[in-house]
Coordinates of C-alpha atoms and ligand atoms in Angstrom, one line a residue:
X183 CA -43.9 13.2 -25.3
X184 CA -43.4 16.0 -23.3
X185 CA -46.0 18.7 -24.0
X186 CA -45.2 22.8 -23.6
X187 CA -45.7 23.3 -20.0
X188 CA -43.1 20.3 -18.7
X189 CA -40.7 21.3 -21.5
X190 CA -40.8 24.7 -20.2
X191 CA -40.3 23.5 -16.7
X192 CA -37.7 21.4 -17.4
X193 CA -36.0 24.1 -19.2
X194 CA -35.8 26.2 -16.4
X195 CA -34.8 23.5 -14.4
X196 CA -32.0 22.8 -16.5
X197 CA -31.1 26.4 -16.6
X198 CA -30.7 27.1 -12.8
X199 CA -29.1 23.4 -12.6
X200 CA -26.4 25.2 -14.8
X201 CA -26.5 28.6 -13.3
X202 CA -25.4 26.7 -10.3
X203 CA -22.3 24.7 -11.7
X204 CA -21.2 28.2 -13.5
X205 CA -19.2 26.2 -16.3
X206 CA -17.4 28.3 -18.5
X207 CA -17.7 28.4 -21.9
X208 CA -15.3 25.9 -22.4
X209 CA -17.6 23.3 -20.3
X210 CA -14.7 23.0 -18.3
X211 CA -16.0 23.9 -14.8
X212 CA -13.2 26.5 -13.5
X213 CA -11.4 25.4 -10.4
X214 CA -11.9 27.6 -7.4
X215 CA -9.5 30.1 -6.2
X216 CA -6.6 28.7 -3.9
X217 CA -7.0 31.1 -0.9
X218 CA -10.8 29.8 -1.1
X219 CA -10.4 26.2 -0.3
X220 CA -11.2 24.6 2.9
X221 CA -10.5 20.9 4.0
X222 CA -13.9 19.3 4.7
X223 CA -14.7 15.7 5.1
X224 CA -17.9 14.1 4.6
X225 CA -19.1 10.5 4.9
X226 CA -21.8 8.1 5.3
X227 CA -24.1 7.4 8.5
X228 CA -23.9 7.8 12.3
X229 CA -20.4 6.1 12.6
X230 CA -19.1 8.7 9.7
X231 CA -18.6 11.5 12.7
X232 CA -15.8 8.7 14.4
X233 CA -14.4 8.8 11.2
X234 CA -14.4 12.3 10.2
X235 CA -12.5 13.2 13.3
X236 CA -9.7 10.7 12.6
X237 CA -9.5 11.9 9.2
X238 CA -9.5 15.6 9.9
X239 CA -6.6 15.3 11.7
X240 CA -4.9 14.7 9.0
X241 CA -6.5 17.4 6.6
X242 CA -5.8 19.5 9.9
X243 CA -2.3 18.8 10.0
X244 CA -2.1 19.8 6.5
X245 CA -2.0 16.4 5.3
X246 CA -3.4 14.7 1.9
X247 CA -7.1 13.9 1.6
X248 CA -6.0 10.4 0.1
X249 CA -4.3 9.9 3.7
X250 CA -7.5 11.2 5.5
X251 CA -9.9 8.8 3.9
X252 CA -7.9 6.1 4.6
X253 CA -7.2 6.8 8.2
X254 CA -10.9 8.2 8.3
X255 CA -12.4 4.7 7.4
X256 CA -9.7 2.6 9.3
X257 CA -11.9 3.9 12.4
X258 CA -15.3 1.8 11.6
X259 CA -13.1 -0.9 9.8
X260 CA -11.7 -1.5 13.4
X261 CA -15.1 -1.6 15.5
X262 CA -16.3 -4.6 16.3
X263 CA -19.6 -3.3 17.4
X264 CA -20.3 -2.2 13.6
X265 CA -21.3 -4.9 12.0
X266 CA -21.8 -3.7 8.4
X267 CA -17.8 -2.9 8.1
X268 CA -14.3 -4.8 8.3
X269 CA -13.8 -5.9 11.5
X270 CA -16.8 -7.8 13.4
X271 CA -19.1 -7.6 10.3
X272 CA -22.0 -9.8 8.9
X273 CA -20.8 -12.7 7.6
X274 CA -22.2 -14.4 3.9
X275 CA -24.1 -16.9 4.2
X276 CA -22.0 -20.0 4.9
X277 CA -20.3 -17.8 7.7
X278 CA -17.4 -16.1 5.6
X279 CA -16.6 -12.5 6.5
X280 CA -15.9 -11.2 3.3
X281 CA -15.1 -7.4 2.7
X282 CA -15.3 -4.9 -0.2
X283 CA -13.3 -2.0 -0.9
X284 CA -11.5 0.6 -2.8
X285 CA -9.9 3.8 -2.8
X286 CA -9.7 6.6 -5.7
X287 CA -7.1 9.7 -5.4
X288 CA -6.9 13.2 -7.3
X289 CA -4.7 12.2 -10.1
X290 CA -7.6 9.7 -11.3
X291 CA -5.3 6.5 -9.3
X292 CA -7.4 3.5 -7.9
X293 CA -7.3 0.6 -6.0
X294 CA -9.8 -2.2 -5.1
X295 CA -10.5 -5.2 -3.1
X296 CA -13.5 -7.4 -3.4
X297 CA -14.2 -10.6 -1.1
X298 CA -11.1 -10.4 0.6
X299 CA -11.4 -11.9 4.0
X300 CA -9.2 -11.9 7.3
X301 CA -8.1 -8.8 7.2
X302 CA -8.9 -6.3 9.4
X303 CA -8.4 -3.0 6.6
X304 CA -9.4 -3.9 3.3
X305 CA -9.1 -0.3 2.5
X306 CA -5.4 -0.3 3.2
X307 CA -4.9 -3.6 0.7
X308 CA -6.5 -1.5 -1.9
X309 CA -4.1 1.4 -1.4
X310 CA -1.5 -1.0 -2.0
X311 CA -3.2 -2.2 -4.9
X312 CA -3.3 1.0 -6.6
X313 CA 0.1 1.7 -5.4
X314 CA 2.2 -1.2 -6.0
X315 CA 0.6 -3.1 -8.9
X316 CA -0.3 -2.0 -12.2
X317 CA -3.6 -2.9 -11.5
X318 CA -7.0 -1.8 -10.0
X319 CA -8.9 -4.9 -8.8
X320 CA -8.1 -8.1 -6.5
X321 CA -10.0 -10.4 -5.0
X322 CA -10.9 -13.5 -2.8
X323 CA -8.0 -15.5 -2.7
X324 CA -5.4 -13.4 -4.5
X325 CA -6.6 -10.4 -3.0
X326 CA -5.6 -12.1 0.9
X327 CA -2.0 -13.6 -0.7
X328 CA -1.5 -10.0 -2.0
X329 CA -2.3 -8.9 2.0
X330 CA -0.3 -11.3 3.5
X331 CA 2.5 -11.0 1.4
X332 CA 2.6 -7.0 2.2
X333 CA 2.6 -7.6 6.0
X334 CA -1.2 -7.4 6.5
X335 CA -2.2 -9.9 9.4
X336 CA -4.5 -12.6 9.1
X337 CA -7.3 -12.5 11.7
X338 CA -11.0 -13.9 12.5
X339 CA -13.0 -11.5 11.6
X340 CA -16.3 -13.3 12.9
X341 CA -17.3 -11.9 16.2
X342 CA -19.0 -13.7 19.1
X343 CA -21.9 -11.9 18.2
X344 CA -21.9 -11.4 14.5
X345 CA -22.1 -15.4 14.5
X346 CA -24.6 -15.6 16.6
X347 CA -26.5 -13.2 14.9
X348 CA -25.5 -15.5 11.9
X349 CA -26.8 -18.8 13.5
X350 CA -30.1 -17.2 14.4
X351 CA -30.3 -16.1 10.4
X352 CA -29.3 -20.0 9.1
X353 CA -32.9 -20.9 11.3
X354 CA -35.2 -19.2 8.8
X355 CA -32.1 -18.5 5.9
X356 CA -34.5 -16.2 4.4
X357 CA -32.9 -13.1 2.5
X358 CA -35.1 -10.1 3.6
X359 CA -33.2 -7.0 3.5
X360 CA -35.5 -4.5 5.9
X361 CA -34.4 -0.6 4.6
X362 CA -33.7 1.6 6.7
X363 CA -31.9 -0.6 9.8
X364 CA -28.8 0.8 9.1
X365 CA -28.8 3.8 10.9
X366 CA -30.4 2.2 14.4
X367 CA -27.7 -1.0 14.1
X368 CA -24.9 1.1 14.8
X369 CA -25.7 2.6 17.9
X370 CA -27.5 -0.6 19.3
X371 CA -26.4 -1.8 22.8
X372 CA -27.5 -5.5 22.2
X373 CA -27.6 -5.9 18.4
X374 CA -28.5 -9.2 18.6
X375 CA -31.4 -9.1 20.2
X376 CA -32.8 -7.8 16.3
X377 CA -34.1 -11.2 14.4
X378 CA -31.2 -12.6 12.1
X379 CA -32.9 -11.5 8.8
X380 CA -33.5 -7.9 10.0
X381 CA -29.8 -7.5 9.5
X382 CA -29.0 -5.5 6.6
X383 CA -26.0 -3.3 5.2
X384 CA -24.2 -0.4 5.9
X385 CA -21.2 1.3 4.2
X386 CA -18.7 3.9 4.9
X387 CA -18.2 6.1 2.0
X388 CA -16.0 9.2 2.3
X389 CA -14.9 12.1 0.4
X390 CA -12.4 14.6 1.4
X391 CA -10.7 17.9 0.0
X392 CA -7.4 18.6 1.8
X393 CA -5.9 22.2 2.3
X394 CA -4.6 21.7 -1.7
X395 CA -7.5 21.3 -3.0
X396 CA -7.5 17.8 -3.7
X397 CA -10.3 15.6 -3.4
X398 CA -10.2 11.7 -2.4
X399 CA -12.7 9.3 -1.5
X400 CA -12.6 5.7 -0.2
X401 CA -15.5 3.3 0.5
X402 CA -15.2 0.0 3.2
X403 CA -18.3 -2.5 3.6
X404 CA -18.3 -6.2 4.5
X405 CA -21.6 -6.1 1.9
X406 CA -25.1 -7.4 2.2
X407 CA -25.0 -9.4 5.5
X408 CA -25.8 -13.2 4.4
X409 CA -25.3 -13.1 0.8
X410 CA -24.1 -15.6 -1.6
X411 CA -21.1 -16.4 -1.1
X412 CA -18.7 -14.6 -4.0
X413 CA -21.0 -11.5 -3.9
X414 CA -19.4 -8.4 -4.8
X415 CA -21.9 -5.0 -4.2
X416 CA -21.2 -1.8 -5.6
X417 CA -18.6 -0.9 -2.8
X418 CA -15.7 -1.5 -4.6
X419 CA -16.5 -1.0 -8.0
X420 CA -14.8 2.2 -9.3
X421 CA -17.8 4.1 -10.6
X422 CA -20.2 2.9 -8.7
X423 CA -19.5 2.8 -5.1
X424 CA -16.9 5.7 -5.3
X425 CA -15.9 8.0 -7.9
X426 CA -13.2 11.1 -8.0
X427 CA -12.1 13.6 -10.1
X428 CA -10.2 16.2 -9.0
X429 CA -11.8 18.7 -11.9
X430 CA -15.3 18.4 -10.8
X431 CA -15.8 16.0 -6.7
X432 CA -16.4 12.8 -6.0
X433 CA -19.3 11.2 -4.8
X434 CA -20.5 7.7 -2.7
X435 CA -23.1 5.2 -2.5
X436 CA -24.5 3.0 0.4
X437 CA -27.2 0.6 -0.1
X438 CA -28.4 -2.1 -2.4
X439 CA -25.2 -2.2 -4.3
X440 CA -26.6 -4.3 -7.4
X441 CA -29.1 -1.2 -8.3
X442 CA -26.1 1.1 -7.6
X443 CA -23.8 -0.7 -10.2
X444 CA -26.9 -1.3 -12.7
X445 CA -26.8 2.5 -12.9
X446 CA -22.7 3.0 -12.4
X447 CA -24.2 5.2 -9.8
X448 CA -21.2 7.5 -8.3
X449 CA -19.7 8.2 -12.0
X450 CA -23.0 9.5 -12.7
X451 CA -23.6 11.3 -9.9
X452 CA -20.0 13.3 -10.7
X453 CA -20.4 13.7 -14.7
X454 CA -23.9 15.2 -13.3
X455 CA -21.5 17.7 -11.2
X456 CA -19.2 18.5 -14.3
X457 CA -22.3 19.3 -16.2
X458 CA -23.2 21.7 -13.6
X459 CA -25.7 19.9 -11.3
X460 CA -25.6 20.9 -7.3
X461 CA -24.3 17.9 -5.4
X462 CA -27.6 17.6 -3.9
X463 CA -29.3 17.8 -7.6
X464 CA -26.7 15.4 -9.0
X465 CA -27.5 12.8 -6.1
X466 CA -31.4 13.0 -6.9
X467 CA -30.9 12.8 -10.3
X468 CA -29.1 9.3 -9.7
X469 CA -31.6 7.9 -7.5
X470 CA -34.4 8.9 -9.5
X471 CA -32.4 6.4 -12.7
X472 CA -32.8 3.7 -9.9
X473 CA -36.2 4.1 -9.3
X474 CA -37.3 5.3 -13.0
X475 CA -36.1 1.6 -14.0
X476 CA -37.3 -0.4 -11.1
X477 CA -40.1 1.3 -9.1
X478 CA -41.4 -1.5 -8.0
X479 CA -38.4 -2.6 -6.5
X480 CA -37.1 1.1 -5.7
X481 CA -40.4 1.1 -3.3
X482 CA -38.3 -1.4 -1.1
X483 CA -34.9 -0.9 -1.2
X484 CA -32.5 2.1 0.1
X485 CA -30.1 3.4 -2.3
X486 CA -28.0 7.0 -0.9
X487 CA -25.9 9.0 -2.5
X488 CA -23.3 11.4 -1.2
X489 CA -21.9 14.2 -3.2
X490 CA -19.0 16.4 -2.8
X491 CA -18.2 19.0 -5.3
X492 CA -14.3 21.0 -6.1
X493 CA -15.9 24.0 -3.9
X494 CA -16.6 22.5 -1.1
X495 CA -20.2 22.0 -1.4
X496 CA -21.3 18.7 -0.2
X497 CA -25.3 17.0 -0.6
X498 CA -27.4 13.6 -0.6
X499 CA -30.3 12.0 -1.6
X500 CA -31.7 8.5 -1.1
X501 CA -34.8 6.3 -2.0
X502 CA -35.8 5.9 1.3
X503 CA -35.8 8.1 4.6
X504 CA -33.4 7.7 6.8
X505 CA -30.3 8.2 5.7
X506 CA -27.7 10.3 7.2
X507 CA -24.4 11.8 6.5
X508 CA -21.5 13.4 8.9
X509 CA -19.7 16.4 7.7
X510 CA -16.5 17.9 9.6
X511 CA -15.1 21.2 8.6
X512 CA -13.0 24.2 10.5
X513 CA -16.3 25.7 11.4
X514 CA -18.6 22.6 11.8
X515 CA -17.5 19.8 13.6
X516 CA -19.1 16.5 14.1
X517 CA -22.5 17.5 12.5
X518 CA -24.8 14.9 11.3
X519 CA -27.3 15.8 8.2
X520 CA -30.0 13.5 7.2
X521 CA -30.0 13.2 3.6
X522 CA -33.2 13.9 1.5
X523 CA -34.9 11.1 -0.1
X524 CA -38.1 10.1 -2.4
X525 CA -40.1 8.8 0.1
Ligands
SD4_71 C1 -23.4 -3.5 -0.9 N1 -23.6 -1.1 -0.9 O1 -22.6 -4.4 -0.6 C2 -23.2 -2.2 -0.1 C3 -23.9 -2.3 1.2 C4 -24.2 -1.0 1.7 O2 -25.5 0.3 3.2 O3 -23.9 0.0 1.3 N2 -25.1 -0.8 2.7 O4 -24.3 -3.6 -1.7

């Protein structure tokens, strides 16, 4: 039970949560004014600042944020030296490439793809998905016929040295996600040279607000490097890997995606923005679910959030240290912000 001094802490916590959203009385959130929005893009880790520059041209060029994200994450999708996304990615554990993504607009429209394989942007299959079918979701098989049958090539994804990274796994097999690699992979000359199992996951995430004031978000992974094969994370489940609405911001996840999904972690984070939580508070508030119902398993895992609110105003919070976010606006370009966390 709470007794009078937390209550009347977490009232006034509450309160200033609320102060800060500044929801009318309606509990509508009112939208800001026209001649005050700015395009920003934000997404996740080191290889989001690529990313962001290919998708502000487009905001830049007055374009829609839907286009940006796409074009934004197409960047990291294409790298073969990232091996946590699309092209040149971990494989599963019997040496299938197999990529997860999905792609939400400002009129609530969504598209997904989940185990697709061979194709080099999964994020541009699940624009077609929301696009040209009345659906939301395809995957595995269906979701390459559906690719191939819209002009989408059919490639290897497996690189030289994602497979040999692979092999060197298949000695030991063993499963042992180490948190917080993601950030040092990217930017490593010789990846390889880490033991197979220290391999673990990395996601691009990213929201954007175009000169409109429309907010979109798309998030690319090729998963947990060596999982089962079939294993779909959080990354292209609507609600928890990404989540938009054009009334309140959109947020993103990166991480172990079966905690994210557990706690439908981005629709959270953004119903925690309508109800007048910072971005930053919102984010917290969603990891602190993860770890209130697992902390033993919270102690060693990494779960970040990204937030991104009607206004502009953009936040993060993760388990762990270590993560990091890349934000590009008119006046900041390229800038990197490591995201808070519990420990
Ligand atoms: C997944 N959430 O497949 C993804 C992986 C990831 O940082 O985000 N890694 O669970």
């Amino acid at each position: 039970m709470l007794n009078r001094r937390k209550f009347i802490k977490s009232t006034a916590a509450t309160a200033s949560l609320f102060a800060i959203g500044n929801k009318s009385a309606s509990g509508m959130i009112p939208p800001p004014d026209i001649k005050d929005i700015k395009p920003i893009v934000i997404s996740t880790w080191d290889f989001g600042i690529a990313a962001n520059q290919a998708a502000w041209k487009v905001l830049v060029s007055g374009g829609r944020a839907l286009d940006a994200v796409e074009k934004g994450v197409h960047v990291p999708e294409a790298d073969p030296k990232n091996q946590s996304v699309g092209y040149g990615g971990l494989p599963d554990r019997d040496g299938h490439v197999t990529l997860d993504a999905c792609i939400m607009d400002e009129l609530g429209n969504c598209g997904s793809v989940a185990g697709l394989e061979h194709i080099v942007h999964p994020i541009s299959v699940a624009r077609l998905v929301m696009e040209k079918t009345p659906h939301v979701m395809l995957v595995g098989d269906g979701a390459l016929q559906f690719a191939l049958e819209n002009g989408f090539k059919k490639e290897n994804l497996l690189t030289k040295e994602s497979e040999k990274a692979w092999k060197e796994w298949l000695k030991t097999a063993k499963y042992a996600p180490v948190m917080n690699i993601e950030n040092k992979l990217y930017d490593k000359a010789a990846p390889t040279k880490l033991p197979g199992n220290q391999y673990n996951h990395d996601t691009i995430g990213m929201l954007a607000i175009d000169s409109k004031g429309n907010i979109s978000g798309a998030c690319t992974t090729s998963g947990m490097a060596y999982k089962l094969h079939g294993r779909v994370g959080d990354s292209p489940i609507i609600g928890a890997g990404l989540y938009v609405d054009n009334e309140v911001g959109g947020a993103t996840s990166t991480g172990v995606g079966e905690e994210v999904i557990r706690n439908v972690g981005s629709f959270l984070v953004v119903e925690l923005m309508r109800q007048g939580y910072s971005p930053e508070a919102a984010c917290k508030e969603a990891v602190m679910r993860i770890i209130k119902k697992k902390p033993e398993t919270a102690k060693n895992i990494q779960v970040g959030f990204l937030a991104l609110n009607k206004k502009g105003e953009y936040g993060a919070f993760a388990i762990q240290k270590g993560f990091s976010y890349a934000v590009c606006t008119e006046e900041k370009n390229d800038l990197l912000i490591p995201g808070k966390s519990y420990y």
